[in-house]
Every structure is written in structure tokens, then in C-alpha cells.
Short mmCIF file of C-alpha atoms in Angstrom, two decimals:
data_model
loop_
_atom_site.label_atom_id
_atom_site.label_comp_id
_atom_site.label_asym_id
_atom_site.label_seq_id
_atom_site.Cartn_x
_atom_site.Cartn_y
_atom_site.Cartn_z
CA MET A 1 72.30 -50.07 -23.84
CA GLY A 2 71.57 -52.00 -20.69
CA ARG A 3 72.48 -55.54 -19.73
CA VAL A 4 69.36 -57.46 -18.77
CA HIS A 5 69.35 -60.86 -17.11
CA SER A 6 65.63 -61.67 -17.31
CA LEU A 7 62.08 -60.34 -17.18
CA GLU A 8 59.06 -61.27 -15.08
CA THR A 9 55.72 -60.13 -16.40
CA PHE A 10 53.52 -60.78 -13.35
CA GLY A 11 55.36 -59.95 -10.14
CA LEU A 12 53.36 -59.76 -6.91
CA VAL A 13 56.09 -59.12 -4.31
CA ASP A 14 58.21 -56.46 -6.03
CA GLY A 15 56.35 -53.30 -5.06
CA PRO A 16 52.70 -52.25 -4.83
CA GLY A 17 50.18 -54.06 -7.01
CA VAL A 18 51.04 -56.25 -9.97
CA ARG A 19 54.46 -55.43 -11.43
CA SER A 20 56.49 -56.12 -14.52
CA VAL A 21 59.99 -56.77 -13.18
CA VAL A 22 63.32 -56.30 -14.94
CA PHE A 23 66.30 -58.16 -13.49
CA LEU A 24 69.49 -56.43 -14.58
CA GLN A 25 72.84 -58.15 -14.93
CA GLY A 26 75.81 -57.46 -12.65
CA CYS A 27 76.48 -57.26 -8.92
CA ARG A 28 79.61 -56.60 -6.85
CA MET A 29 78.28 -58.06 -3.63
CA ARG A 30 78.79 -61.73 -2.90
CA CYS A 31 75.99 -62.50 -0.47
CA ARG A 32 76.40 -65.95 1.02
CA TYR A 33 72.72 -66.73 0.48
CA CYS A 34 72.32 -65.14 -2.98
CA HIS A 35 69.62 -66.93 -4.96
CA ASN A 36 70.69 -65.39 -8.29
CA PRO A 37 74.50 -65.90 -8.50
CA GLU A 38 74.20 -66.05 -12.28
CA THR A 39 73.55 -62.28 -12.20
CA TRP A 40 76.95 -61.49 -10.65
CA LYS A 41 78.92 -61.28 -13.88
CA ILE A 42 78.78 -57.68 -15.08
CA ASP A 43 79.53 -58.23 -18.77
CA ALA A 44 76.91 -60.96 -19.31
CA GLY A 45 73.18 -60.75 -19.98
CA GLU A 46 71.28 -59.57 -23.04
CA LEU A 47 71.74 -56.05 -24.39
CA TRP A 48 68.61 -53.91 -24.66
CA THR A 49 67.87 -50.29 -25.42
CA ALA A 50 65.62 -48.60 -22.87
CA GLN A 51 63.07 -47.88 -25.60
CA LYS A 52 62.82 -51.51 -26.73
CA LEU A 53 62.63 -52.74 -23.15
CA PHE A 54 59.90 -50.27 -22.30
CA GLU A 55 57.90 -51.28 -25.36
CA ARG A 56 58.17 -54.90 -24.24
CA LEU A 57 57.06 -54.11 -20.68
CA TYR A 58 54.24 -51.82 -21.80
CA ARG A 59 52.48 -54.77 -23.41
CA TYR A 60 51.56 -55.94 -19.91
CA ARG A 61 50.05 -52.65 -18.71
CA ASN A 62 46.58 -54.20 -18.38
CA TYR A 63 47.92 -56.31 -15.49
CA TRP A 64 49.07 -53.26 -13.55
CA LYS A 65 45.58 -51.81 -12.99
CA ASN A 66 45.70 -48.65 -10.85
CA ASN A 67 48.54 -49.33 -8.41
CA GLY A 68 50.98 -51.60 -10.25
CA GLY A 69 53.86 -50.66 -12.49
CA ILE A 70 57.47 -51.40 -13.35
CA THR A 71 60.18 -52.56 -10.95
CA VAL A 72 63.87 -52.78 -11.83
CA SER A 73 65.85 -55.26 -9.75
CA GLY A 74 69.02 -57.27 -10.21
CA GLY A 75 71.73 -58.15 -9.92
CA GLU A 76 72.25 -54.59 -8.82
CA PRO A 77 70.38 -51.94 -10.84
CA LEU A 78 72.49 -49.06 -9.50
CA LEU A 79 75.39 -50.38 -11.57
CA GLN A 80 73.43 -49.16 -14.61
CA PRO A 81 71.89 -45.85 -13.42
CA LEU A 82 71.75 -44.16 -16.83
CA PHE A 83 69.89 -47.06 -18.40
CA VAL A 84 67.40 -47.27 -15.52
CA THR A 85 66.87 -43.50 -15.66
CA GLU A 86 66.03 -43.67 -19.36
CA LEU A 87 63.63 -46.57 -18.78
CA PHE A 88 61.92 -44.87 -15.85
CA THR A 89 61.65 -41.59 -17.77
CA LEU A 90 59.72 -43.40 -20.50
CA ALA A 91 57.51 -44.95 -17.82
CA LYS A 92 56.75 -41.65 -16.11
CA GLN A 93 55.78 -40.12 -19.45
CA LYS A 94 52.95 -42.67 -19.43
CA GLY A 95 52.11 -42.12 -15.76
CA ILE A 96 53.47 -45.51 -14.67
CA HIS A 97 54.63 -46.16 -11.10
CA THR A 98 58.37 -46.97 -10.90
CA ALA A 99 60.21 -48.92 -8.22
CA LEU A 100 63.93 -49.58 -7.77
CA ASP A 101 64.84 -52.80 -5.93
CA THR A 102 68.43 -52.41 -4.73
CA ALA A 103 70.98 -53.41 -2.10
CA GLY A 104 72.55 -49.94 -2.37
CA ASN A 105 76.12 -51.20 -2.74
CA PRO A 106 77.21 -48.83 -5.58
CA PHE A 107 76.00 -45.73 -3.71
CA THR A 108 78.53 -42.94 -3.35
CA MET A 109 78.41 -39.15 -3.26
CA GLU A 110 81.34 -39.00 -5.64
CA GLN A 111 80.90 -38.11 -9.29
CA PRO A 112 79.85 -39.25 -11.79
CA PHE A 113 77.57 -41.63 -9.84
CA TRP A 114 76.25 -38.93 -7.52
CA GLY A 115 74.75 -36.81 -10.28
CA GLN A 116 73.39 -39.86 -12.06
CA PHE A 117 71.76 -41.13 -8.89
CA GLN A 118 70.01 -37.84 -8.17
CA THR A 119 68.65 -37.74 -11.70
CA LEU A 120 67.42 -41.33 -11.36
CA MET A 121 65.62 -40.47 -8.13
CA GLU A 122 63.63 -37.79 -9.98
CA VAL A 123 61.85 -40.54 -11.95
CA THR A 124 61.73 -43.18 -9.18
CA ASP A 125 58.59 -43.41 -7.06
CA LEU A 126 59.73 -46.09 -4.60
CA VAL A 127 63.05 -47.53 -3.47
CA ILE A 128 62.96 -51.09 -2.13
CA LEU A 129 66.16 -51.34 -0.09
CA ASP A 130 67.58 -54.67 1.05
CA LEU A 131 69.31 -54.04 4.39
CA LYS A 132 71.17 -57.27 5.00
CA GLU A 133 72.91 -56.57 8.30
CA MET A 134 73.41 -53.49 10.50
CA ASP A 135 76.74 -54.47 12.02
CA GLU A 136 79.60 -53.43 9.71
CA GLU A 137 81.76 -56.47 10.39
CA GLY A 138 78.79 -58.80 10.13
CA HIS A 139 77.81 -57.20 6.82
CA ARG A 140 81.30 -57.80 5.42
CA LYS A 141 81.23 -61.44 6.48
CA LEU A 142 77.82 -61.90 4.89
CA THR A 143 78.32 -59.96 1.65
CA GLY A 144 82.02 -59.22 1.20
CA CYS A 145 81.30 -55.47 1.38
CA GLY A 146 80.76 -52.76 3.98
CA ASN A 147 77.43 -51.06 4.62
CA GLN A 148 78.14 -47.47 5.64
CA ASN A 149 77.39 -46.11 2.17
CA ILE A 150 74.16 -48.14 2.08
CA LEU A 151 72.96 -46.63 5.36
CA GLN A 152 73.99 -43.22 4.07
CA MET A 153 71.81 -43.80 1.02
CA ALA A 154 68.81 -44.71 3.17
CA GLU A 155 69.25 -41.51 5.18
CA TRP A 156 69.49 -39.43 1.99
CA LEU A 157 66.27 -40.96 0.67
CA SER A 158 64.58 -40.12 3.97
CA GLU A 159 65.76 -36.51 3.91
CA HIS A 160 64.69 -36.02 0.30
CA GLY A 161 61.16 -37.38 0.55
CA LYS A 162 61.64 -40.63 -1.33
CA ASP A 163 59.36 -43.48 -0.26
CA VAL A 164 61.27 -46.52 1.01
CA TRP A 165 60.49 -50.14 1.72
CA ILE A 166 63.13 -51.97 3.73
CA ARG A 167 63.60 -55.73 3.45
CA HIS A 168 65.70 -57.94 5.68
CA VAL A 169 66.49 -61.58 4.90
CA LEU A 170 66.31 -63.66 8.08
CA VAL A 171 69.11 -66.26 8.11
CA PRO A 172 69.36 -68.44 11.25
CA GLY A 173 72.69 -67.86 12.97
CA TRP A 174 73.58 -64.98 10.66
CA THR A 175 70.97 -62.22 10.61
CA ASP A 176 68.57 -63.20 13.39
CA GLN A 177 70.35 -61.94 16.52
CA GLU A 178 68.10 -59.82 18.71
CA GLU A 179 70.70 -57.08 19.12
CA ASP A 180 71.08 -56.65 15.38
CA LEU A 181 67.35 -56.74 14.71
CA LEU A 182 66.78 -54.04 17.32
CA ALA A 183 69.56 -51.98 15.74
CA LEU A 184 67.78 -52.29 12.39
CA ARG A 185 64.51 -51.25 14.00
CA HIS A 186 66.14 -48.21 15.62
CA PHE A 187 67.68 -47.16 12.30
CA ALA A 188 64.42 -47.68 10.41
CA GLU A 189 62.47 -45.65 12.97
CA GLY A 190 64.61 -42.65 12.06
CA LEU A 191 63.66 -42.79 8.37
CA LYS A 192 60.92 -40.25 7.66
CA THR A 193 59.74 -41.88 4.44
CA LEU A 194 59.72 -45.54 5.50
CA ARG A 195 56.51 -47.13 4.25
CA ARG A 196 57.17 -50.82 4.95
CA LEU A 197 59.64 -53.03 6.85
CA GLU A 198 59.56 -56.67 5.79
CA VAL A 199 61.18 -59.88 6.98
CA LEU A 200 62.04 -62.30 4.17
CA PRO A 201 62.71 -65.87 5.38
CA TYR A 202 65.96 -67.36 4.10
CA HIS A 203 65.46 -70.16 1.58
CA THR A 204 67.64 -72.48 -0.47
CA LEU A 205 65.68 -72.43 -3.73
CA GLY A 206 68.69 -71.00 -5.55
CA LEU A 207 71.15 -73.65 -4.35
CA PHE A 208 71.01 -75.53 -7.65
CA LYS A 209 72.26 -72.40 -9.42
CA TRP A 210 75.45 -72.38 -7.32
CA GLU A 211 75.95 -76.06 -8.15
CA LYS A 212 75.33 -75.45 -11.85
CA LEU A 213 77.93 -72.66 -11.85
CA GLY A 214 80.41 -74.85 -9.99
CA ILE A 215 80.55 -72.47 -7.00
CA GLU A 216 80.67 -73.89 -3.49
CA TYR A 217 77.61 -72.77 -1.52
CA PRO A 218 78.91 -71.07 1.66
CA LEU A 219 75.80 -71.62 3.79
CA LYS A 220 75.48 -75.32 3.15
CA GLY A 221 73.68 -76.90 6.10
CA VAL A 222 72.06 -73.66 7.27
CA ARG A 223 68.36 -74.34 7.80
CA THR A 224 65.45 -72.13 6.87
CA PRO A 225 63.84 -70.23 9.77
CA THR A 226 60.74 -71.60 11.44
CA ALA A 227 57.43 -69.74 11.37
CA GLU A 228 57.96 -68.91 15.06
CA GLU A 229 61.40 -67.42 14.35
CA VAL A 230 60.00 -65.30 11.54
CA ALA A 231 57.17 -64.09 13.78
CA ARG A 232 59.69 -63.22 16.53
CA ALA A 233 61.78 -61.17 14.09
CA GLU A 234 58.69 -59.40 12.77
CA ASN A 235 57.68 -58.52 16.32
CA LEU A 236 61.15 -57.15 17.11
CA LEU A 237 61.06 -55.06 13.93
CA LYS A 238 57.51 -53.81 14.36
CA ILE A 239 57.35 -50.06 14.02
CA ARG A 240 54.27 -48.07 14.90
CA ASN A 241 52.46 -46.46 11.94
CA VAL A 242 54.39 -48.52 9.36
#
């Protein structure tokens, strides 16, 4: 059984083509700009079997056309690797493209996760990895967690031929420093299977959720980046042939 927060039947920004997107429940990171804080709680959400969930998603296959498919996001999907593996296995039996949208926080080479992760990768076509900050201290301030295991995961994916998209949320005063952006570019350039590097502008559309949950929003007063600032970041992160 897996804990599911919500479903989106017509996703356009969650992988190639039109996607059906599953948002799983549970996350250990506490990103200061999180727009889905209601997904943090691990023991919440609706319980599904992988078979029932797949049957629900498969209804929308006509939307996917030739290059769409299923994306599992969160919360943090790597907190439920066995469930995602079962879902993706059912998808691959039907020839459906699978994408995992993750921040990588649960990644470890210790068992039992390590074996479960490798099995999951066998039925995962694309990993969409949210790299929030390259600097270790800065990452802890932003998310409450370190990032060395996340970078290790990206390098493993590169070495094992797994296609990767990297996303970076641009937060003025937090994740927009030139030095850090260049560090991200340098790291990304070393990934053999990098297919896309995207800048996502910070927004406050999820602020009402923090208020509804009675949680103080830690980035109150932080503005969204201008179009010029986004363009500058994109230029700094531009990698040839990606």
C-alpha cells in the first residue's frame, strides 16, 4: 500500500509530453519555500494499492500520445520505493514512460534502501532531480538537511546511464548567488546523462497552505525573481548540448 496525497491527470511540466502525475505523501525535508507543506506528514494521505492506482492512471492514456506517461512526485517518492517500483513495473508492462520527480533526500547506499533503489531504477526512464543548493551549509539553512547524499545520487545516475533532468528553484537572496549557480553548472557539466537543466522561479502560490496549517512561513517578505534575474540565472547555468 502506498500513501497518496493527490493526482493530476494532465500535467505539462512534469516530464516529457503530457503526464499523469501522482503526488505521494511524506517528506523529511523542510524547504523554506515549500509549496506543498501538507505533504510533509508521513502517515497521512490516502492508501492505495499500486494496481488500483495504475488502473486509475491508465484511464488517461489517450492524453499521453507518444511521448507522455506517468510521473511520481511528492512529497518525496523515495520514501516509498517499493510502492513506486510496483507502480512503474505495471507501467512498463504496457510500454509507458516513467519519471521520478525527487529531491533525493532519502538516498543512501545502506540497505535496505540501496537494493530497493536499484530495483526502482530498472523501471524508471527519467529522474527529475531538484537540486536546491550546492553549498552544504546553505542547503541545510534552506531545507534543514545536508546534500552530500543527493549529489552522490546524481553521480550514480550519471554513471549508470539514467537520464536526468535537474531543476533549481531561484529564490532571491537565497539561491541566486553567482558563485553557487556556477558551482551547480560545474557539477551538472560532469553528469553524462543530463538531458535538461531548468530554472524554476520562486513563487508564493503555496503561502495560503502554510497559513491554513498554522505554520509560520519562513520566507515572508521574500519577493519573486524578475524576468531579468531568471534570464541571468539561465545564462549562468547554460550548458552546451543540453
